mmCIF file of C-alpha atoms in Angstrom:
data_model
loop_
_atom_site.group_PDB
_atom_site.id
_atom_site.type_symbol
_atom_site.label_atom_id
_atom_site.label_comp_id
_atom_site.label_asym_id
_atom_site.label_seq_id
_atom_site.Cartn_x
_atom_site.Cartn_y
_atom_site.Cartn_z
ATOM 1 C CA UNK B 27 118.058 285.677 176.590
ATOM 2 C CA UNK B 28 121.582 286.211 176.960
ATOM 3 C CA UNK B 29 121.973 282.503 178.410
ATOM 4 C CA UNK B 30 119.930 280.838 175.646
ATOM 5 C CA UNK B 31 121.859 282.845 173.152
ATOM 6 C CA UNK B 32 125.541 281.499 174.733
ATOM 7 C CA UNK B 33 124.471 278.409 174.864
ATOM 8 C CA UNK B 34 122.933 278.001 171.448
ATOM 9 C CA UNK B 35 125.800 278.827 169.811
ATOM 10 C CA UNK B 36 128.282 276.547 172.131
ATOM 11 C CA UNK B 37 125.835 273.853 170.678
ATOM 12 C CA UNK B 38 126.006 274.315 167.195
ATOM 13 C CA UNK B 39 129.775 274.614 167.235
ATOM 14 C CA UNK B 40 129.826 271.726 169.159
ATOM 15 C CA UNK B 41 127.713 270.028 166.448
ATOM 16 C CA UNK B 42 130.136 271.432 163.703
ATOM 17 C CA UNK B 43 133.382 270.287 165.878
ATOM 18 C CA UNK B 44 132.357 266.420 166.635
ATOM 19 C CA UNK B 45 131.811 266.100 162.294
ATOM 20 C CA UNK B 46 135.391 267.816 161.990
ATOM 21 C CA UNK B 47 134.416 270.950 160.479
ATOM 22 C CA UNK B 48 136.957 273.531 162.626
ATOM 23 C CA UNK B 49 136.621 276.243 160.169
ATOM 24 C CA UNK B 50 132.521 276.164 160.801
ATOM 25 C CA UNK B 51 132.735 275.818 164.442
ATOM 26 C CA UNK B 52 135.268 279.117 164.519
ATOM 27 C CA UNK B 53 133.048 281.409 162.217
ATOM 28 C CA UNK B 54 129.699 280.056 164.264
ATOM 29 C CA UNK B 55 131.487 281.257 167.484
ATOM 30 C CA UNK B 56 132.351 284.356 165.803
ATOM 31 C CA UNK B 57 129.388 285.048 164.807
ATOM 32 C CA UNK B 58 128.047 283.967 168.903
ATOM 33 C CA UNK B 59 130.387 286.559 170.093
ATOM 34 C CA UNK B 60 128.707 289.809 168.327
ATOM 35 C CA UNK B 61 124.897 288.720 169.798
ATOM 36 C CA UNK B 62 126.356 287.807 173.275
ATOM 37 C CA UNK B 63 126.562 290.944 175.744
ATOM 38 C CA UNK B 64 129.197 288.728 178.335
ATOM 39 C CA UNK B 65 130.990 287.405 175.048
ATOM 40 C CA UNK B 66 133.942 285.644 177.341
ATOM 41 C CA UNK B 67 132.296 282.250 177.296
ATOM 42 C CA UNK B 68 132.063 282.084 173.297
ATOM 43 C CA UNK B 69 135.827 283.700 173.137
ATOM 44 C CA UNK B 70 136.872 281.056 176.228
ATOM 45 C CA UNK B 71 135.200 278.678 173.752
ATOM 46 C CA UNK B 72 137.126 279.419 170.919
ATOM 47 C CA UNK B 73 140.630 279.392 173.234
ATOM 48 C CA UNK B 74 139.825 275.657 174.202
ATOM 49 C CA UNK B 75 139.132 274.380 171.038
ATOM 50 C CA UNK B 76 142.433 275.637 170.060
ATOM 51 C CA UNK B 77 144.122 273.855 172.942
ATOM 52 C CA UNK B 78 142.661 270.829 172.127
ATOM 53 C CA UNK B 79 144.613 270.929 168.209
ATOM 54 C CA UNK B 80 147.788 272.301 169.716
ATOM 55 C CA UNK B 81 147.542 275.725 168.427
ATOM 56 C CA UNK B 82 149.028 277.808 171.586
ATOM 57 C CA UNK B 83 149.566 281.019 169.960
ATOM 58 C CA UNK B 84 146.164 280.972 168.849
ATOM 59 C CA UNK B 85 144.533 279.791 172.175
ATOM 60 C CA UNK B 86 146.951 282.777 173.980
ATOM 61 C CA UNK B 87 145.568 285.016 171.394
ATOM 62 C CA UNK B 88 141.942 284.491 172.314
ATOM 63 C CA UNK B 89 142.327 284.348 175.950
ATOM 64 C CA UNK B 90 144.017 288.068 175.596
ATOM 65 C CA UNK B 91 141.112 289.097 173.756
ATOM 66 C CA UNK B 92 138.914 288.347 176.405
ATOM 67 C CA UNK B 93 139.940 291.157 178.157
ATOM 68 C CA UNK B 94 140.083 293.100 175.508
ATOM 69 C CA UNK B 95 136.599 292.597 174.459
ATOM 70 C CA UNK B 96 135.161 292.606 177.899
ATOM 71 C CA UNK B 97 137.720 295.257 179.740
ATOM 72 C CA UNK B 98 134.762 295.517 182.549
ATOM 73 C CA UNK B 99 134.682 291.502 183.025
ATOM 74 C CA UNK B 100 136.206 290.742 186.637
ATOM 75 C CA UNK B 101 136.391 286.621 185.291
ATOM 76 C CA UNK B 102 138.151 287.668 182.016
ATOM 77 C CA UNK B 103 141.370 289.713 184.144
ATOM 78 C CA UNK B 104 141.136 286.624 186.686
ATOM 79 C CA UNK B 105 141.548 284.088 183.958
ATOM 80 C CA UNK B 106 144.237 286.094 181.844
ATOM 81 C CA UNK B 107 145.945 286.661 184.880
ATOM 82 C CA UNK B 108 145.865 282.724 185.870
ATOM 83 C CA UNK B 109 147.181 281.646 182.198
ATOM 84 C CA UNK B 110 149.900 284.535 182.451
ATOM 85 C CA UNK B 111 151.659 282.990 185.373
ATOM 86 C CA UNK B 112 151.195 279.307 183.912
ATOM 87 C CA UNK B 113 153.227 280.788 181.259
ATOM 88 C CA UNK B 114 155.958 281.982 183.726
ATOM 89 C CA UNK B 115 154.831 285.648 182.997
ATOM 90 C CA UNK B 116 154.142 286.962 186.471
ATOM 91 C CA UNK B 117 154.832 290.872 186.371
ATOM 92 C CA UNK B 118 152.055 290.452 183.346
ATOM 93 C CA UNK B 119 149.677 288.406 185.777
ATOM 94 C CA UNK B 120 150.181 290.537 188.616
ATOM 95 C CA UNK B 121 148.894 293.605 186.256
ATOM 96 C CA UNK B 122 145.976 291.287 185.482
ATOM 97 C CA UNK B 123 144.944 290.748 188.920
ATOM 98 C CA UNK B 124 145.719 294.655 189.589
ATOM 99 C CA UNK B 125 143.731 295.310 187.059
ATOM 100 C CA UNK B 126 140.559 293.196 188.566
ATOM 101 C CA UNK B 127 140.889 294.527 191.970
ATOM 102 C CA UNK B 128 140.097 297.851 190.022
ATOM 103 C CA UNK B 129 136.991 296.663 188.437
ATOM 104 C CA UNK B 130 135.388 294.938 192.106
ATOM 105 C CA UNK B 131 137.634 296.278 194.963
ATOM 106 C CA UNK B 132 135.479 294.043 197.938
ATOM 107 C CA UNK B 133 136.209 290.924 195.883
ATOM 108 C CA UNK B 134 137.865 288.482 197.722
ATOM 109 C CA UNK B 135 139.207 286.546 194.781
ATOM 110 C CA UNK B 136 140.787 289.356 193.360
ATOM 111 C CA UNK B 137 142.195 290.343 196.217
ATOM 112 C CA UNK B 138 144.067 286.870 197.109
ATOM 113 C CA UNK B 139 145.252 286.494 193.256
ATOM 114 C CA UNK B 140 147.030 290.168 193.618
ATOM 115 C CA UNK B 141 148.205 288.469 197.101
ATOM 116 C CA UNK B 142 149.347 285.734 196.035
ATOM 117 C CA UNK B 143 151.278 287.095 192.699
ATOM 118 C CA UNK B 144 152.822 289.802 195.381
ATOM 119 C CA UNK B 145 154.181 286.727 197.527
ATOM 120 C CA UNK B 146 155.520 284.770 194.381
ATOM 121 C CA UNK B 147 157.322 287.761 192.724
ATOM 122 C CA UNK B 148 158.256 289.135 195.845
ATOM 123 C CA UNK B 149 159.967 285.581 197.129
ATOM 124 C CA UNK B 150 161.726 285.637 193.536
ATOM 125 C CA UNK B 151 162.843 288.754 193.544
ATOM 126 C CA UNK B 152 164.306 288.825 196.829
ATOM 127 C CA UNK B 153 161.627 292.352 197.464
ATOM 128 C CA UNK B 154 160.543 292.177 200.884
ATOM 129 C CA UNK B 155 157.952 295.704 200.094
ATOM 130 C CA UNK B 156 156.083 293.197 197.730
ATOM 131 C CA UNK B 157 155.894 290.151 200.371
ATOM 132 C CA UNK B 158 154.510 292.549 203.177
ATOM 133 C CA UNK B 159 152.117 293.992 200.595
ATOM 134 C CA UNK B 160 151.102 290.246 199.982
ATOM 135 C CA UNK B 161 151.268 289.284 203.589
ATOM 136 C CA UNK B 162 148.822 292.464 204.512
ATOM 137 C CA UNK B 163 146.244 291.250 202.463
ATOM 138 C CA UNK B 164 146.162 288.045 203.625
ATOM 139 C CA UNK B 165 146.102 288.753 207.449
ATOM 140 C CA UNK B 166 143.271 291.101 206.562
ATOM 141 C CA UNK B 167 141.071 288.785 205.298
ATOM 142 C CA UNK B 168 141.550 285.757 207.502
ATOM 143 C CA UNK B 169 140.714 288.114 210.356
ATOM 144 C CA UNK B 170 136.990 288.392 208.678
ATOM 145 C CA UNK B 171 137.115 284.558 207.505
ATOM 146 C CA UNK B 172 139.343 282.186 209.204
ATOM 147 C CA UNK B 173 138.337 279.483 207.065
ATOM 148 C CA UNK B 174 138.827 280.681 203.705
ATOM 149 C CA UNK B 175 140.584 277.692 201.764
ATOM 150 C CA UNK B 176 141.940 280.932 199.117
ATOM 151 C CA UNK B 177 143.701 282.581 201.892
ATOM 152 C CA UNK B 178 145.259 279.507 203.435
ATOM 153 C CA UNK B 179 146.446 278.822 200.523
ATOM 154 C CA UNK B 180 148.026 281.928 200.237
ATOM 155 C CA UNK B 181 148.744 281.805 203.871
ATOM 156 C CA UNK B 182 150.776 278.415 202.965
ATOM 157 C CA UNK B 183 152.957 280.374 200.394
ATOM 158 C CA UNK B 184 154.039 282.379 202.725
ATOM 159 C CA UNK B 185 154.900 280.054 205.101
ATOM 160 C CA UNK B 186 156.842 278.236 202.392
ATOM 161 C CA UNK B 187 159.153 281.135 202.145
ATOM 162 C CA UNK B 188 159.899 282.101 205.396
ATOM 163 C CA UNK B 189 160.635 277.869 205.986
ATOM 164 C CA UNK B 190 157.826 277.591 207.955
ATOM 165 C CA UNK B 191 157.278 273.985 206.786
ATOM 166 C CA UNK B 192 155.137 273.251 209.878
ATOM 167 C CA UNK B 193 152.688 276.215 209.158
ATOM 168 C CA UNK B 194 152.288 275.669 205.710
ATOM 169 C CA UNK B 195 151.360 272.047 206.054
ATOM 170 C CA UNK B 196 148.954 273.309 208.499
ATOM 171 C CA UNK B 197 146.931 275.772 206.666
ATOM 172 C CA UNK B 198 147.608 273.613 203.214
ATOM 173 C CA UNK B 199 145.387 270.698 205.434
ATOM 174 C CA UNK B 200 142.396 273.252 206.228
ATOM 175 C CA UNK B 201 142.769 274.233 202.522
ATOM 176 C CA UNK B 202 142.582 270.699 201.381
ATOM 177 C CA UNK B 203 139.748 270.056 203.664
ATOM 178 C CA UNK B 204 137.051 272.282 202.223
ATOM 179 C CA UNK B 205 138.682 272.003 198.437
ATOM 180 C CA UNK B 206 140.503 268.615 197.794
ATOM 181 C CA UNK B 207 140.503 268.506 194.084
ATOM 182 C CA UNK B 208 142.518 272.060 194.340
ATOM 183 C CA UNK B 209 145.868 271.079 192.167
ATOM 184 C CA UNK B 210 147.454 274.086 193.030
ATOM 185 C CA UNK B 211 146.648 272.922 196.476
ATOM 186 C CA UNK B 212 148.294 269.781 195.604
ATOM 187 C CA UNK B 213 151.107 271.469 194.052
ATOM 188 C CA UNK B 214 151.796 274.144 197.202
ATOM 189 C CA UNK B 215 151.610 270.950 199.731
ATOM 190 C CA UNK B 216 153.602 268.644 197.383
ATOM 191 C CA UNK B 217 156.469 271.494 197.575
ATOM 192 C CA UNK B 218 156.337 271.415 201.317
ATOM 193 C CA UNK B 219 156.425 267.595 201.677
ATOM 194 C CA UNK B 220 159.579 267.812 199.260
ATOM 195 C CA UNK B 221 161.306 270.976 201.105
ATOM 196 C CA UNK B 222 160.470 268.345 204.110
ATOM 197 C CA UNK B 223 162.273 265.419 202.897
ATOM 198 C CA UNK B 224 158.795 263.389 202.519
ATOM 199 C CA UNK B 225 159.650 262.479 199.133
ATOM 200 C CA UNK B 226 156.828 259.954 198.939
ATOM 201 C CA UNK B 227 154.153 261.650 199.738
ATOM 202 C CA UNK B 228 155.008 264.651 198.211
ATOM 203 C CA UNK B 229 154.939 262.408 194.706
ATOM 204 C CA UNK B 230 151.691 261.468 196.060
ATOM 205 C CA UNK B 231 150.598 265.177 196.015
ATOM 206 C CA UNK B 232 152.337 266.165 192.715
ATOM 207 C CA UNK B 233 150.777 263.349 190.972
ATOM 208 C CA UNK B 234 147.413 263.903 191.798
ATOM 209 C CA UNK B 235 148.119 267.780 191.463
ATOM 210 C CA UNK B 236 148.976 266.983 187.220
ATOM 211 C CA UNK B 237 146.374 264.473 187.407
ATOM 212 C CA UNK B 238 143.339 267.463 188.067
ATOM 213 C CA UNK B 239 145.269 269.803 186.211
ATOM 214 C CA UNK B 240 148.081 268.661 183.348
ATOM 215 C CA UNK B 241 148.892 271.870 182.585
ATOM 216 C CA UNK B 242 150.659 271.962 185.889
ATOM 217 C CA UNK B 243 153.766 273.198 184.643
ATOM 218 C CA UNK B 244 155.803 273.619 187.953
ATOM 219 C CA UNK B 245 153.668 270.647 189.509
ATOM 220 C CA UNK B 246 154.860 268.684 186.929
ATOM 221 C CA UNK B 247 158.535 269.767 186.921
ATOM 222 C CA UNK B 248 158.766 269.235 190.921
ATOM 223 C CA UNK B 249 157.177 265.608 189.678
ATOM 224 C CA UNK B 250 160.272 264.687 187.826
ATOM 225 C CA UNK B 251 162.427 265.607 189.900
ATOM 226 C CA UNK B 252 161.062 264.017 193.191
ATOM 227 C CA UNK B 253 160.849 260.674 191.171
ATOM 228 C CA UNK B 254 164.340 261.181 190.337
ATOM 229 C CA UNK B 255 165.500 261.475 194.071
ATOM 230 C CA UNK B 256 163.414 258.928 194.353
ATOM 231 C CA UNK B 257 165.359 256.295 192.120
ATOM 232 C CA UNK B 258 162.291 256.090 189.599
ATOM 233 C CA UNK B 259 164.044 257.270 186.883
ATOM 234 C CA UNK B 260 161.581 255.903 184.322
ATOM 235 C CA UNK B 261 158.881 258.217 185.302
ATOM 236 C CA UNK B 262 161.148 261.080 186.009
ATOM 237 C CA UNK B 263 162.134 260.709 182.516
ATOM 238 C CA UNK B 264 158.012 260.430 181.071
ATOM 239 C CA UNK B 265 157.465 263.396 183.671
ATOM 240 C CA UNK B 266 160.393 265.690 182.485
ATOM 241 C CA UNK B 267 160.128 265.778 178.759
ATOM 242 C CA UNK B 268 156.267 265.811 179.377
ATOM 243 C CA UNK B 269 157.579 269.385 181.089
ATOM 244 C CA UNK B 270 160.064 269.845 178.067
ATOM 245 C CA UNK B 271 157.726 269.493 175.451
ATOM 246 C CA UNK B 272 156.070 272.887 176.315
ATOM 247 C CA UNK B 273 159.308 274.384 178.241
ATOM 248 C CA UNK B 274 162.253 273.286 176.086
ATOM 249 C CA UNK B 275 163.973 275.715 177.630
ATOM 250 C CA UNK B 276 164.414 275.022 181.315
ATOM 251 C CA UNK B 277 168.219 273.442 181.746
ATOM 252 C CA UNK B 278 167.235 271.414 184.575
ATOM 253 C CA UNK B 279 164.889 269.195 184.207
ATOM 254 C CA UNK B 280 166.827 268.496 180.919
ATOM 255 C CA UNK B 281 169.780 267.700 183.087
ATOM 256 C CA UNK B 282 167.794 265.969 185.387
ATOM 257 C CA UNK B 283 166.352 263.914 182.345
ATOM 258 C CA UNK B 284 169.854 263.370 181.083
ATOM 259 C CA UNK B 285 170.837 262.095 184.512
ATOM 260 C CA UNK B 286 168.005 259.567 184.847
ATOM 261 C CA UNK B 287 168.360 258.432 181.015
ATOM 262 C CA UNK B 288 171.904 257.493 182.016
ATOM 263 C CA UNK B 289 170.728 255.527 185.562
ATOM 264 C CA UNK B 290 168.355 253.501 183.367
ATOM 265 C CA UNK B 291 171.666 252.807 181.011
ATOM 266 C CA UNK B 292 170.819 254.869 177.828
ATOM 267 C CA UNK B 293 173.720 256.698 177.691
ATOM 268 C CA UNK B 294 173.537 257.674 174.047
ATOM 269 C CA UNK B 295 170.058 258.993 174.952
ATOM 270 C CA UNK B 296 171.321 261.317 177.503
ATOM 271 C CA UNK B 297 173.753 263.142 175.337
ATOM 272 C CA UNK B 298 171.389 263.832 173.241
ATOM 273 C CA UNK B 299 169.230 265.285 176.005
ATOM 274 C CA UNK B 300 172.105 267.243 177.417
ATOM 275 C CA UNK B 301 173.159 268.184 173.908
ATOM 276 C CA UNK B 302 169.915 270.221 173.046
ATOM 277 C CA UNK B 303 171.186 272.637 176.024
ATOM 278 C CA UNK B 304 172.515 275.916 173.785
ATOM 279 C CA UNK B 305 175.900 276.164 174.485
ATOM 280 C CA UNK B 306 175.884 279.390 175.856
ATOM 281 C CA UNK B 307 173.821 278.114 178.466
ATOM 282 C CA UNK B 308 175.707 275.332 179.432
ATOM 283 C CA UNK B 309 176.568 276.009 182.917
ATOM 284 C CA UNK B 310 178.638 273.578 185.202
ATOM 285 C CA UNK B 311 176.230 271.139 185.897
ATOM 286 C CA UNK B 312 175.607 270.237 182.187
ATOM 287 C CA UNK B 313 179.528 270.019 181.142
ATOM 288 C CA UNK B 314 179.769 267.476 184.270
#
């Protein structure tokens, strides 16, 4: 029942959506979520729709009250905890993932997100407690699956900061290997081609990692910038205010952006860019 319920209402919002009637296909999902016991795929629902007009508060809104509406849901922590670190919020997706571990302690997806958020904050913040933490997890599991593409991956990011670039292409190819259309994949072995000096095939990997998933932030910003040591200044300039338009805040790709507007001879253009920096923030690079 509960899957015929779910997917009756995802049809008749669908039904209201495609004759452009968003008010109808929000209150029919509404009404979806109080007869469904899961309730995530309604809410999840709900959170794309929103995507899809370019309402972002909204579509944050609803993926927070997943978990909020199904606190017992492993998928609902994983997924908060996924969007979180899109968002550049990673102490918050780290509590996520902490907070699924809790719900199913054996499960292995759980585990690597915590991992993996312990290896990216602890890189970042320079804390070495949080790598090993990251780093024991790991080792633990590829003892009981060599093979797992999850904790290559994870495997790779670690790698990465110790600048092992050997390893991480290693384990990055066995992840690739059982899951190619993995952007993060793409993204994690684009970064190592770069940190490499393999410029064009890490735009290889970048592009294809945006292309499977455009909300790719840091996929995306790599992207611009690797076309921009590259001398392709036209895409580094599509690829960087692509990144702009939902970080306007991030001083270097507008530099970076300002720097290829000016190789491609639109000076005017580039001030502009450069221009939008606040002042306060203008550091060195964007007086020069």
């Amino acid at each position: 029942r509960e899957e015929a319920v779910n997917a009756s209402y995802l049809m008749l919002s669908a039904f209201h959506y495609t004759r452009g009637r968003f008010d109808s296909t929000g209150e029919v999902l509404e009404e979806g979520v109080g007869h469904s016991q899961s309730k995530i795929e309604l809410i999840y629902q709900m959170a794309r729709l929103h995507r899809i007009e370019g309402h972002t508060d909204e579509e944050a809104a609803l993926i927070r009250r997943a978990t909020e509406d199904a606190p017992d849901s492993l998928a609902a922590q994983l997924v908060y905890s996924l969007y979180l670190s899109q968002q550049g919020d990673l102490p918050g997706a780290l509590a996520a993932a902490k907070k699924a571990v809790e719900i199913d302690p054996e499960n292995r997806g759980a585990q690597l997100r915590e991992a993996e958020l312990l290896v990216d904050m602890g890189f970042r913040d320079k804390d070495s407690q949080a790598m090993d933490e990251g780093r024991a997890i790991v080792t633990s599991i590829l003892e009981k699956e060599p093979d797992s593409p999850e904790a290559n991956f994870v495997k790779a990011k670690i790698a990465l900061t110790e600048s092992d670039v050997a390893g991480a292409k290693a384990a990055l190819e066995t992840v690739l290997q059982a899951r190619p259309d993995w952007a993060q994949a793409r993204y994690v072995l684009g970064s190592t081609l770069t940190a490499a000096g393999e410029y064009a095939r890490a735009r290889a990997e970048l592009s294809r990692a945006v292309e499977l998933d455009p909300q790719q932030l840091d996929a995306r910003k790599l992207l611009a910038k690797v076309h921009a040591q590259l001398g392709e200044h036209e895409f580094a300039i599509e690829q960087g205010r692509a990144y702009l338009a939902q970080r306007p805040d991030d001083s270097e790709v507008r530099i970076v952006v300002g720097q290829s507007l000016i190789r491609v001879g639109r000076g005017e253009e580039a001030y502009k860019e450069v221009e939008k920096i606040p002042e306060a923030n203008r550091g060195a690079a964007a007086n020069f």
